[in-house]
Amino acid sequence: MMDNPIEQLNKVFDSRIRIGIMSALIVNESLNFNDLKALIDVTDGNLATHLKTLEENNFLKVQKGFIGRKTNTTYTITKAGEKAFRAHLDALEKIIKKLG
Amino acid sequence: MPQDTKDTSLETLQEIRSIMERSARFLSLSGWSGIWAGCVALVGAVIAHYWLLQFHIQRSYHLDEARIKFIFLGIVVFIAALMGGFFFTAQKVRKQGYKLWNSASRQLLLQILVPLVTGGIFVLGFISNANDMYIAPACLVFYGLALINGSKYTLTDIRYLGYMEVALGCINLFFAKYGLYFWTIGFGILHILYGAIMWNKYDRHTAKQ
């Protein structure tokens, strides 16, 4: 059934943390690890795991840089990531409207 | 479709919205920060006014000494306004359980600092050229531009305060003698007014809880 919005939900975004990461990156050019951590309220290890998953799905790009001697890893959303996330949002909206 | 699917969807959408807003804009500016800054400015203006009257009565005063006194007063007022403003906003952030230093507040600070530092250099230039009558208009105009520039990264209401400061500063250019009055309206009264409006719009609700 094509018009069942539940089937249009993206399994990758089936986590509060991944949703948080994508929401923050869709409105910011790029964010670093600490920015994301402050926004989403999550442990380092947990955040790193979810970022890895999103990267493997080609939803975000990772740039490794340095500020002084400290590593500064920044994350940017990809075109594919933006498209997938917007589709997911549309599906969520449809679910709500259908039951509204 | 089960009801709980709808509930989780709604919850998810709300969380997405909150993160989008919080990550792009620093929304925790406290109304009290504005009220405090305005009160400090008013106290400073009253002291300056009193000094001016005194100088007029005495007639024979050292111009250089008086200027140093006024510049010192200006710096004290600026620092007191800034520190108090920072305090109230930091307190609000703590209450909301957010972080003060994040990508949005960093952007806000950067956008405000560029016009503000430029304005500071202009004012220093006026002081060193003994061109005192343009100090108040320059303070108002550059401060207003800083607010307009920063409003992209915080409450948009700040932009209108910025427009008013710029307009006030521009008018002041043509009535340069009355710098202190324009300064009092721009930094004192407008801040208190705006702080009160902001408090009523955003803080009152959270203060009750």
PDB file of C-alpha atoms in Angstrom:
ATOM      1  CA  MET A   1       0.000   0.000   0.000  1.00  0.00           C
ATOM      2  CA  MET A   2       1.755   3.117  -1.230  1.00  0.00           C
ATOM      3  CA  ASP A   3      -0.253   5.682   0.667  1.00  0.00           C
ATOM      4  CA  ASN A   4       0.236   4.204   4.094  1.00  0.00           C
ATOM      5  CA  PRO A   5       2.416   6.898   5.680  1.00  0.00           C
ATOM      6  CA  ILE A   6       3.779   4.524   8.332  1.00  0.00           C
ATOM      7  CA  GLU A   7       5.580   2.652   5.554  1.00  0.00           C
ATOM      8  CA  GLN A   8       7.087   5.898   4.359  1.00  0.00           C
ATOM      9  CA  LEU A   9       8.818   6.455   7.700  1.00  0.00           C
ATOM     10  CA  ASN A  10      12.552   5.932   7.371  1.00  0.00           C
ATOM     11  CA  LYS A  11      13.895   3.184   9.653  1.00  0.00           C
ATOM     12  CA  VAL A  12      17.198   5.071  10.029  1.00  0.00           C
ATOM     13  CA  PHE A  13      15.358   7.872  11.820  1.00  0.00           C
ATOM     14  CA  ASP A  14      13.793   5.478  14.267  1.00  0.00           C
ATOM     15  CA  SER A  15      15.860   6.953  17.107  1.00  0.00           C
ATOM     16  CA  ARG A  16      15.450  10.113  19.137  1.00  0.00           C
ATOM     17  CA  ILE A  17      19.161  10.867  18.879  1.00  0.00           C
ATOM     18  CA  ARG A  18      19.401  10.465  15.085  1.00  0.00           C
ATOM     19  CA  ILE A  19      16.309  12.640  14.692  1.00  0.00           C
ATOM     20  CA  GLY A  20      17.979  15.245  16.913  1.00  0.00           C
ATOM     21  CA  ILE A  21      21.204  15.205  14.908  1.00  0.00           C
ATOM     22  CA  MET A  22      19.364  15.619  11.605  1.00  0.00           C
ATOM     23  CA  SER A  23      17.116  18.417  12.962  1.00  0.00           C
ATOM     24  CA  ALA A  24      20.123  20.401  14.110  1.00  0.00           C
ATOM     25  CA  LEU A  25      22.110  19.874  10.908  1.00  0.00           C
ATOM     26  CA  ILE A  26      19.250  20.788   8.590  1.00  0.00           C
ATOM     27  CA  VAL A  27      19.179  24.364   9.918  1.00  0.00           C
ATOM     28  CA  ASN A  28      22.946  24.847  10.445  1.00  0.00           C
ATOM     29  CA  GLU A  29      25.690  24.861   7.814  1.00  0.00           C
ATOM     30  CA  SER A  30      27.785  22.642  10.040  1.00  0.00           C
ATOM     31  CA  LEU A  31      28.101  21.730  13.714  1.00  0.00           C
ATOM     32  CA  ASN A  32      30.874  20.107  15.693  1.00  0.00           C
ATOM     33  CA  PHE A  33      30.632  17.192  18.087  1.00  0.00           C
ATOM     34  CA  ASN A  34      30.286  19.344  21.207  1.00  0.00           C
ATOM     35  CA  ASP A  35      27.561  21.538  19.685  1.00  0.00           C
ATOM     36  CA  LEU A  36      25.514  18.434  18.938  1.00  0.00           C
ATOM     37  CA  LYS A  37      26.162  16.990  22.365  1.00  0.00           C
ATOM     38  CA  ALA A  38      24.959  20.181  24.060  1.00  0.00           C
ATOM     39  CA  LEU A  39      21.781  20.224  21.973  1.00  0.00           C
ATOM     40  CA  ILE A  40      20.714  16.639  22.243  1.00  0.00           C
ATOM     41  CA  ASP A  41      21.654  15.632  25.784  1.00  0.00           C
ATOM     42  CA  VAL A  42      23.441  12.359  25.080  1.00  0.00           C
ATOM     43  CA  THR A  43      26.666  10.601  26.110  1.00  0.00           C
ATOM     44  CA  ASP A  44      29.788  10.817  23.925  1.00  0.00           C
ATOM     45  CA  GLY A  45      29.784   7.140  23.007  1.00  0.00           C
ATOM     46  CA  ASN A  46      26.109   7.079  22.147  1.00  0.00           C
ATOM     47  CA  LEU A  47      26.348  10.201  19.985  1.00  0.00           C
ATOM     48  CA  ALA A  48      29.406   8.839  18.151  1.00  0.00           C
ATOM     49  CA  THR A  49      27.598   5.575  17.351  1.00  0.00           C
ATOM     50  CA  HIS A  50      24.573   7.352  15.911  1.00  0.00           C
ATOM     51  CA  LEU A  51      26.733   9.769  13.910  1.00  0.00           C
ATOM     52  CA  LYS A  52      28.548   6.766  12.452  1.00  0.00           C
ATOM     53  CA  THR A  53      25.251   5.179  11.382  1.00  0.00           C
ATOM     54  CA  LEU A  54      24.121   8.382   9.696  1.00  0.00           C
ATOM     55  CA  GLU A  55      27.492   8.713   7.972  1.00  0.00           C
ATOM     56  CA  GLU A  56      27.296   5.137   6.694  1.00  0.00           C
ATOM     57  CA  ASN A  57      23.909   5.940   5.199  1.00  0.00           C
ATOM     58  CA  ASN A  58      25.498   8.931   3.428  1.00  0.00           C
ATOM     59  CA  PHE A  59      23.186  11.292   5.292  1.00  0.00           C
ATOM     60  CA  LEU A  60      26.018  13.403   6.635  1.00  0.00           C
ATOM     61  CA  LYS A  61      29.577  14.375   5.764  1.00  0.00           C
ATOM     62  CA  VAL A  62      32.370  14.396   8.310  1.00  0.00           C
ATOM     63  CA  GLN A  63      35.260  16.864   8.220  1.00  0.00           C
ATOM     64  CA  LYS A  64      38.162  16.331  10.552  1.00  0.00           C
ATOM     65  CA  GLY A  65      40.035  19.499  11.421  1.00  0.00           C
ATOM     66  CA  PHE A  66      42.114  21.020  14.166  1.00  0.00           C
ATOM     67  CA  ILE A  67      41.689  23.962  16.504  1.00  0.00           C
ATOM     68  CA  GLY A  68      45.204  24.389  17.823  1.00  0.00           C
ATOM     69  CA  ARG A  69      46.193  20.856  18.707  1.00  0.00           C
ATOM     70  CA  LYS A  70      42.735  19.607  19.562  1.00  0.00           C
ATOM     71  CA  THR A  71      40.795  17.725  16.940  1.00  0.00           C
ATOM     72  CA  ASN A  72      37.624  19.431  15.803  1.00  0.00           C
ATOM     73  CA  THR A  73      35.270  17.192  13.869  1.00  0.00           C
ATOM     74  CA  THR A  74      32.429  18.967  12.103  1.00  0.00           C
ATOM     75  CA  TYR A  75      29.346  17.444  10.550  1.00  0.00           C
ATOM     76  CA  THR A  76      27.391  18.646   7.527  1.00  0.00           C
ATOM     77  CA  ILE A  77      24.145  17.270   6.146  1.00  0.00           C
ATOM     78  CA  THR A  78      24.296  15.817   2.591  1.00  0.00           C
ATOM     79  CA  LYS A  79      21.738  16.365  -0.181  1.00  0.00           C
ATOM     80  CA  ALA A  80      20.606  12.761   0.267  1.00  0.00           C
ATOM     81  CA  GLY A  81      20.304  13.268   4.017  1.00  0.00           C
ATOM     82  CA  GLU A  82      18.210  16.364   3.617  1.00  0.00           C
ATOM     83  CA  LYS A  83      15.917  14.643   1.118  1.00  0.00           C
ATOM     84  CA  ALA A  84      15.457  11.566   3.306  1.00  0.00           C
ATOM     85  CA  PHE A  85      14.826  13.614   6.432  1.00  0.00           C
ATOM     86  CA  ARG A  86      12.275  15.867   4.732  1.00  0.00           C
ATOM     87  CA  ALA A  87      10.459  12.777   3.421  1.00  0.00           C
ATOM     88  CA  HIS A  88      10.420  11.395   6.959  1.00  0.00           C
ATOM     89  CA  LEU A  89       8.956  14.655   8.266  1.00  0.00           C
ATOM     90  CA  ASP A  90       6.290  14.604   5.566  1.00  0.00           C
ATOM     91  CA  ALA A  91       5.326  11.064   6.574  1.00  0.00           C
ATOM     92  CA  LEU A  92       5.086  12.079  10.241  1.00  0.00           C
ATOM     93  CA  GLU A  93       2.866  14.961   9.257  1.00  0.00           C
ATOM     94  CA  LYS A  94       0.597  12.711   7.215  1.00  0.00           C
ATOM     95  CA  ILE A  95       0.211  10.303  10.133  1.00  0.00           C
ATOM     96  CA  ILE A  96      -0.932  13.108  12.363  1.00  0.00           C
ATOM     97  CA  LYS A  97      -3.298  14.560   9.771  1.00  0.00           C
ATOM     98  CA  LYS A  98      -4.886  11.200   9.021  1.00  0.00           C
ATOM     99  CA  LEU A  99      -5.778  10.682  12.634  1.00  0.00           C
ATOM    100  CA  GLY A 100      -6.539  14.297  13.399  1.00  0.00           C
TER     101      GLY A 100
ATOM    102  CA  MET B   1      -3.780   3.408  12.435  1.00  0.00           C
ATOM    103  CA  PRO B   2      -3.314   3.167  16.199  1.00  0.00           C
ATOM    104  CA  GLN B   3      -3.588   6.246  18.361  1.00  0.00           C
ATOM    105  CA  ASP B   4      -0.143   5.796  19.946  1.00  0.00           C
ATOM    106  CA  THR B   5       1.500   6.030  16.497  1.00  0.00           C
ATOM    107  CA  LYS B   6      -0.015   9.469  16.232  1.00  0.00           C
ATOM    108  CA  ASP B   7       1.134  10.440  19.713  1.00  0.00           C
ATOM    109  CA  THR B   8       4.740   9.426  19.114  1.00  0.00           C
ATOM    110  CA  SER B   9       4.686  11.157  15.719  1.00  0.00           C
ATOM    111  CA  LEU B  10       3.448  14.351  17.306  1.00  0.00           C
ATOM    112  CA  GLU B  11       6.047  14.115  20.049  1.00  0.00           C
ATOM    113  CA  THR B  12       8.799  13.537  17.509  1.00  0.00           C
ATOM    114  CA  LEU B  13       7.719  16.529  15.429  1.00  0.00           C
ATOM    115  CA  GLN B  14       7.675  18.746  18.503  1.00  0.00           C
ATOM    116  CA  GLU B  15      11.153  17.634  19.486  1.00  0.00           C
ATOM    117  CA  ILE B  16      12.442  18.256  15.957  1.00  0.00           C
ATOM    118  CA  ARG B  17      11.033  21.754  16.049  1.00  0.00           C
ATOM    119  CA  SER B  18      12.563  22.492  19.417  1.00  0.00           C
ATOM    120  CA  ILE B  19      16.027  21.306  18.330  1.00  0.00           C
ATOM    121  CA  MET B  20      15.836  23.227  15.050  1.00  0.00           C
ATOM    122  CA  GLU B  21      14.967  26.426  16.906  1.00  0.00           C
ATOM    123  CA  ARG B  22      17.433  25.962  19.727  1.00  0.00           C
ATOM    124  CA  SER B  23      20.322  25.088  17.421  1.00  0.00           C
ATOM    125  CA  ALA B  24      19.842  28.023  15.053  1.00  0.00           C
ATOM    126  CA  ARG B  25      18.880  30.759  17.503  1.00  0.00           C
ATOM    127  CA  PHE B  26      19.766  31.667  21.042  1.00  0.00           C
ATOM    128  CA  LEU B  27      16.294  32.116  22.481  1.00  0.00           C
ATOM    129  CA  SER B  28      17.062  32.372  26.175  1.00  0.00           C
ATOM    130  CA  LEU B  29      17.631  36.132  26.384  1.00  0.00           C
ATOM    131  CA  SER B  30      16.009  37.287  29.593  1.00  0.00           C
ATOM    132  CA  GLY B  31      13.724  40.309  29.752  1.00  0.00           C
ATOM    133  CA  TRP B  32      15.398  41.189  33.043  1.00  0.00           C
ATOM    134  CA  SER B  33      18.677  41.715  31.165  1.00  0.00           C
ATOM    135  CA  GLY B  34      17.071  44.565  29.242  1.00  0.00           C
ATOM    136  CA  ILE B  35      15.403  46.061  32.303  1.00  0.00           C
ATOM    137  CA  TRP B  36      18.675  45.935  34.230  1.00  0.00           C
ATOM    138  CA  ALA B  37      20.692  47.518  31.386  1.00  0.00           C
ATOM    139  CA  GLY B  38      18.096  50.282  31.089  1.00  0.00           C
ATOM    140  CA  CYS B  39      18.133  51.025  34.827  1.00  0.00           C
ATOM    141  CA  VAL B  40      21.939  51.183  34.899  1.00  0.00           C
ATOM    142  CA  ALA B  41      21.872  53.555  31.917  1.00  0.00           C
ATOM    143  CA  LEU B  42      19.303  55.773  33.662  1.00  0.00           C
ATOM    144  CA  VAL B  43      21.395  55.975  36.830  1.00  0.00           C
ATOM    145  CA  GLY B  44      24.450  56.818  34.713  1.00  0.00           C
ATOM    146  CA  ALA B  45      22.511  59.527  32.866  1.00  0.00           C
ATOM    147  CA  VAL B  46      21.282  61.094  36.115  1.00  0.00           C
ATOM    148  CA  ILE B  47      24.848  61.225  37.471  1.00  0.00           C
ATOM    149  CA  ALA B  48      26.090  62.742  34.179  1.00  0.00           C
ATOM    150  CA  HIS B  49      23.283  65.310  34.238  1.00  0.00           C
ATOM    151  CA  TYR B  50      24.131  66.269  37.820  1.00  0.00           C
ATOM    152  CA  TRP B  51      27.807  66.661  36.920  1.00  0.00           C
ATOM    153  CA  LEU B  52      26.938  68.855  33.944  1.00  0.00           C
ATOM    154  CA  LEU B  53      24.849  71.131  36.165  1.00  0.00           C
ATOM    155  CA  GLN B  54      27.705  71.364  38.633  1.00  0.00           C
ATOM    156  CA  PHE B  55      30.157  72.330  35.910  1.00  0.00           C
ATOM    157  CA  HIS B  56      27.820  75.025  34.695  1.00  0.00           C
ATOM    158  CA  ILE B  57      27.524  76.505  38.173  1.00  0.00           C
ATOM    159  CA  GLN B  58      31.259  76.404  38.788  1.00  0.00           C
ATOM    160  CA  ARG B  59      31.997  77.684  35.277  1.00  0.00           C
ATOM    161  CA  SER B  60      35.726  77.339  35.749  1.00  0.00           C
ATOM    162  CA  TYR B  61      36.510  73.681  35.484  1.00  0.00           C
ATOM    163  CA  HIS B  62      39.210  71.692  33.860  1.00  0.00           C
ATOM    164  CA  LEU B  63      37.832  70.396  30.574  1.00  0.00           C
ATOM    165  CA  ASP B  64      40.268  67.479  30.435  1.00  0.00           C
ATOM    166  CA  GLU B  65      39.455  66.389  33.968  1.00  0.00           C
ATOM    167  CA  ALA B  66      35.735  66.549  33.265  1.00  0.00           C
ATOM    168  CA  ARG B  67      36.109  64.524  30.079  1.00  0.00           C
ATOM    169  CA  ILE B  68      38.041  61.816  31.870  1.00  0.00           C
ATOM    170  CA  LYS B  69      35.305  61.677  34.507  1.00  0.00           C
ATOM    171  CA  PHE B  70      32.599  61.276  31.855  1.00  0.00           C
ATOM    172  CA  ILE B  71      34.529  58.645  29.931  1.00  0.00           C
ATOM    173  CA  PHE B  72      35.114  56.732  33.138  1.00  0.00           C
ATOM    174  CA  LEU B  73      31.397  56.933  33.985  1.00  0.00           C
ATOM    175  CA  GLY B  74      30.539  55.649  30.497  1.00  0.00           C
ATOM    176  CA  ILE B  75      32.856  52.665  30.889  1.00  0.00           C
ATOM    177  CA  VAL B  76      31.485  51.816  34.337  1.00  0.00           C
ATOM    178  CA  VAL B  77      27.892  51.998  33.054  1.00  0.00           C
ATOM    179  CA  PHE B  78      28.742  49.801  30.050  1.00  0.00           C
ATOM    180  CA  ILE B  79      30.432  47.135  32.183  1.00  0.00           C
ATOM    181  CA  ALA B  80      27.682  47.142  34.840  1.00  0.00           C
ATOM    182  CA  ALA B  81      24.965  46.844  32.177  1.00  0.00           C
ATOM    183  CA  LEU B  82      26.813  44.029  30.425  1.00  0.00           C
ATOM    184  CA  MET B  83      27.554  42.038  33.587  1.00  0.00           C
ATOM    185  CA  GLY B  84      24.007  42.292  34.933  1.00  0.00           C
ATOM    186  CA  GLY B  85      22.561  41.486  31.515  1.00  0.00           C
ATOM    187  CA  PHE B  86      24.762  38.442  31.280  1.00  0.00           C
ATOM    188  CA  PHE B  87      23.801  37.332  34.791  1.00  0.00           C
ATOM    189  CA  PHE B  88      20.034  37.340  34.168  1.00  0.00           C
ATOM    190  CA  THR B  89      20.349  35.530  30.851  1.00  0.00           C
ATOM    191  CA  ALA B  90      22.730  32.921  32.288  1.00  0.00           C
ATOM    192  CA  GLN B  91      20.238  32.336  35.084  1.00  0.00           C
ATOM    193  CA  LYS B  92      17.423  31.791  32.589  1.00  0.00           C
ATOM    194  CA  VAL B  93      19.524  29.330  30.602  1.00  0.00           C
ATOM    195  CA  ARG B  94      20.309  27.400  33.776  1.00  0.00           C
ATOM    196  CA  LYS B  95      16.625  27.249  34.714  1.00  0.00           C
ATOM    197  CA  GLN B  96      15.732  25.895  31.266  1.00  0.00           C
ATOM    198  CA  GLY B  97      18.450  23.271  31.602  1.00  0.00           C
ATOM    199  CA  TYR B  98      20.182  24.329  28.389  1.00  0.00           C
ATOM    200  CA  LYS B  99      23.811  25.252  27.738  1.00  0.00           C
ATOM    201  CA  LEU B 100      24.847  28.909  27.589  1.00  0.00           C
ATOM    202  CA  TRP B 101      27.712  28.342  25.187  1.00  0.00           C
ATOM    203  CA  ASN B 102      26.533  26.675  21.982  1.00  0.00           C
ATOM    204  CA  SER B 103      26.672  27.247  18.241  1.00  0.00           C
ATOM    205  CA  ALA B 104      23.777  29.737  18.348  1.00  0.00           C
ATOM    206  CA  SER B 105      25.102  31.899  21.196  1.00  0.00           C
ATOM    207  CA  ARG B 106      28.543  31.869  19.557  1.00  0.00           C
ATOM    208  CA  GLN B 107      27.048  33.153  16.292  1.00  0.00           C
ATOM    209  CA  LEU B 108      25.008  35.753  18.157  1.00  0.00           C
ATOM    210  CA  LEU B 109      28.072  37.090  19.960  1.00  0.00           C
ATOM    211  CA  LEU B 110      30.118  37.244  16.760  1.00  0.00           C
ATOM    212  CA  GLN B 111      27.374  39.052  14.828  1.00  0.00           C
ATOM    213  CA  ILE B 112      26.926  41.597  17.629  1.00  0.00           C
ATOM    214  CA  LEU B 113      30.631  42.164  18.188  1.00  0.00           C
ATOM    215  CA  VAL B 114      31.514  43.256  14.637  1.00  0.00           C
ATOM    216  CA  PRO B 115      29.381  46.461  14.577  1.00  0.00           C
ATOM    217  CA  LEU B 116      29.912  47.023  18.304  1.00  0.00           C
ATOM    218  CA  VAL B 117      33.720  46.964  18.140  1.00  0.00           C
ATOM    219  CA  THR B 118      33.620  49.157  15.017  1.00  0.00           C
ATOM    220  CA  GLY B 119      31.441  51.601  16.943  1.00  0.00           C
ATOM    221  CA  GLY B 120      33.840  51.485  19.875  1.00  0.00           C
ATOM    222  CA  ILE B 121      36.734  52.428  17.596  1.00  0.00           C
ATOM    223  CA  PHE B 122      34.674  55.310  16.132  1.00  0.00           C
ATOM    224  CA  VAL B 123      33.924  56.603  19.624  1.00  0.00           C
ATOM    225  CA  LEU B 124      37.603  56.350  20.582  1.00  0.00           C
ATOM    226  CA  GLY B 125      38.405  58.340  17.441  1.00  0.00           C
ATOM    227  CA  PHE B 126      35.884  61.037  18.377  1.00  0.00           C
ATOM    228  CA  ILE B 127      37.326  61.218  21.890  1.00  0.00           C
ATOM    229  CA  SER B 128      40.894  61.545  20.648  1.00  0.00           C
ATOM    230  CA  ASN B 129      39.823  64.295  18.205  1.00  0.00           C
ATOM    231  CA  ALA B 130      37.906  66.071  20.990  1.00  0.00           C
ATOM    232  CA  ASN B 131      34.755  65.708  18.887  1.00  0.00           C
ATOM    233  CA  ASP B 132      32.546  64.875  21.843  1.00  0.00           C
ATOM    234  CA  MET B 133      29.203  65.780  20.342  1.00  0.00           C
ATOM    235  CA  TYR B 134      29.198  62.793  18.001  1.00  0.00           C
ATOM    236  CA  ILE B 135      29.813  60.238  20.755  1.00  0.00           C
ATOM    237  CA  ALA B 136      26.163  59.746  21.717  1.00  0.00           C
ATOM    238  CA  PRO B 137      24.869  59.426  18.121  1.00  0.00           C
ATOM    239  CA  ALA B 138      27.673  56.982  17.272  1.00  0.00           C
ATOM    240  CA  CYS B 139      26.928  54.859  20.368  1.00  0.00           C
ATOM    241  CA  LEU B 140      23.244  54.672  19.428  1.00  0.00           C
ATOM    242  CA  VAL B 141      23.732  53.968  15.720  1.00  0.00           C
ATOM    243  CA  PHE B 142      26.383  51.271  16.105  1.00  0.00           C
ATOM    244  CA  TYR B 143      24.580  49.619  19.005  1.00  0.00           C
ATOM    245  CA  GLY B 144      21.408  49.553  16.913  1.00  0.00           C
ATOM    246  CA  LEU B 145      23.268  48.024  13.967  1.00  0.00           C
ATOM    247  CA  ALA B 146      24.740  45.403  16.312  1.00  0.00           C
ATOM    248  CA  LEU B 147      21.236  44.450  17.485  1.00  0.00           C
ATOM    249  CA  ILE B 148      19.905  44.256  13.913  1.00  0.00           C
ATOM    250  CA  ASN B 149      22.849  42.096  12.905  1.00  0.00           C
ATOM    251  CA  GLY B 150      22.495  39.815  15.922  1.00  0.00           C
ATOM    252  CA  SER B 151      18.718  39.429  15.628  1.00  0.00           C
ATOM    253  CA  LYS B 152      19.184  36.656  13.051  1.00  0.00           C
ATOM    254  CA  TYR B 153      20.509  34.468  15.850  1.00  0.00           C
ATOM    255  CA  THR B 154      18.143  35.336  18.676  1.00  0.00           C
ATOM    256  CA  LEU B 155      14.607  36.625  19.299  1.00  0.00           C
ATOM    257  CA  THR B 156      13.574  38.581  16.190  1.00  0.00           C
ATOM    258  CA  ASP B 157      11.998  41.238  18.429  1.00  0.00           C
ATOM    259  CA  ILE B 158      15.504  42.544  19.068  1.00  0.00           C
ATOM    260  CA  ARG B 159      15.613  43.769  15.460  1.00  0.00           C
ATOM    261  CA  TYR B 160      12.930  46.392  16.119  1.00  0.00           C
ATOM    262  CA  LEU B 161      14.818  47.670  19.148  1.00  0.00           C
ATOM    263  CA  GLY B 162      17.821  47.943  16.804  1.00  0.00           C
ATOM    264  CA  TYR B 163      15.844  49.975  14.233  1.00  0.00           C
ATOM    265  CA  MET B 164      14.727  52.373  16.947  1.00  0.00           C
ATOM    266  CA  GLU B 165      18.267  52.849  18.283  1.00  0.00           C
ATOM    267  CA  VAL B 166      19.575  53.559  14.771  1.00  0.00           C
ATOM    268  CA  ALA B 167      16.767  56.048  14.068  1.00  0.00           C
ATOM    269  CA  LEU B 168      17.333  57.773  17.402  1.00  0.00           C
ATOM    270  CA  GLY B 169      21.088  58.022  16.733  1.00  0.00           C
ATOM    271  CA  CYS B 170      20.497  59.482  13.261  1.00  0.00           C
ATOM    272  CA  ILE B 171      18.120  62.139  14.608  1.00  0.00           C
ATOM    273  CA  ASN B 172      20.604  62.890  17.383  1.00  0.00           C
ATOM    274  CA  LEU B 173      23.227  63.791  14.706  1.00  0.00           C
ATOM    275  CA  PHE B 174      21.211  66.925  13.880  1.00  0.00           C
ATOM    276  CA  PHE B 175      20.555  67.838  17.514  1.00  0.00           C
ATOM    277  CA  ALA B 176      24.034  67.054  18.765  1.00  0.00           C
ATOM    278  CA  LYS B 177      23.747  69.328  21.810  1.00  0.00           C
ATOM    279  CA  TYR B 178      21.117  67.072  23.327  1.00  0.00           C
ATOM    280  CA  GLY B 179      23.225  63.914  23.210  1.00  0.00           C
ATOM    281  CA  LEU B 180      22.586  63.041  26.835  1.00  0.00           C
ATOM    282  CA  TYR B 181      18.801  63.102  26.345  1.00  0.00           C
ATOM    283  CA  PHE B 182      18.956  60.884  23.263  1.00  0.00           C
ATOM    284  CA  TRP B 183      21.352  58.611  25.101  1.00  0.00           C
ATOM    285  CA  THR B 184      18.939  58.396  28.055  1.00  0.00           C
ATOM    286  CA  ILE B 185      15.985  57.518  25.801  1.00  0.00           C
ATOM    287  CA  GLY B 186      17.950  55.010  23.695  1.00  0.00           C
ATOM    288  CA  PHE B 187      19.852  53.153  26.384  1.00  0.00           C
ATOM    289  CA  GLY B 188      17.636  53.784  29.394  1.00  0.00           C
ATOM    290  CA  ILE B 189      13.977  54.041  28.504  1.00  0.00           C
ATOM    291  CA  LEU B 190      13.948  51.853  25.374  1.00  0.00           C
ATOM    292  CA  HIS B 191      15.820  49.074  27.200  1.00  0.00           C
ATOM    293  CA  ILE B 192      13.434  49.082  30.139  1.00  0.00           C
ATOM    294  CA  LEU B 193      10.434  49.177  27.819  1.00  0.00           C
ATOM    295  CA  TYR B 194      11.756  46.392  25.639  1.00  0.00           C
ATOM    296  CA  GLY B 195      12.894  44.304  28.594  1.00  0.00           C
ATOM    297  CA  ALA B 196       9.412  44.564  30.102  1.00  0.00           C
ATOM    298  CA  ILE B 197       7.749  43.604  26.795  1.00  0.00           C
ATOM    299  CA  MET B 198      10.127  40.640  26.366  1.00  0.00           C
ATOM    300  CA  TRP B 199       9.542  39.528  29.939  1.00  0.00           C
ATOM    301  CA  ASN B 200       5.809  39.674  29.439  1.00  0.00           C
ATOM    302  CA  LYS B 201       6.028  37.781  26.142  1.00  0.00           C
ATOM    303  CA  TYR B 202       8.516  35.026  26.996  1.00  0.00           C
ATOM    304  CA  ASP B 203       9.469  34.903  30.677  1.00  0.00           C
ATOM    305  CA  ARG B 204       6.228  35.372  32.576  1.00  0.00           C
ATOM    306  CA  HIS B 205       5.002  31.998  31.469  1.00  0.00           C
ATOM    307  CA  THR B 206       8.117  30.151  32.695  1.00  0.00           C
ATOM    308  CA  ALA B 207       8.357  32.226  35.877  1.00  0.00           C
ATOM    309  CA  LYS B 208       4.964  30.946  36.971  1.00  0.00           C
ATOM    310  CA  GLN B 209       5.881  27.270  36.696  1.00  0.00           C
TER     311      GLN B 209
END
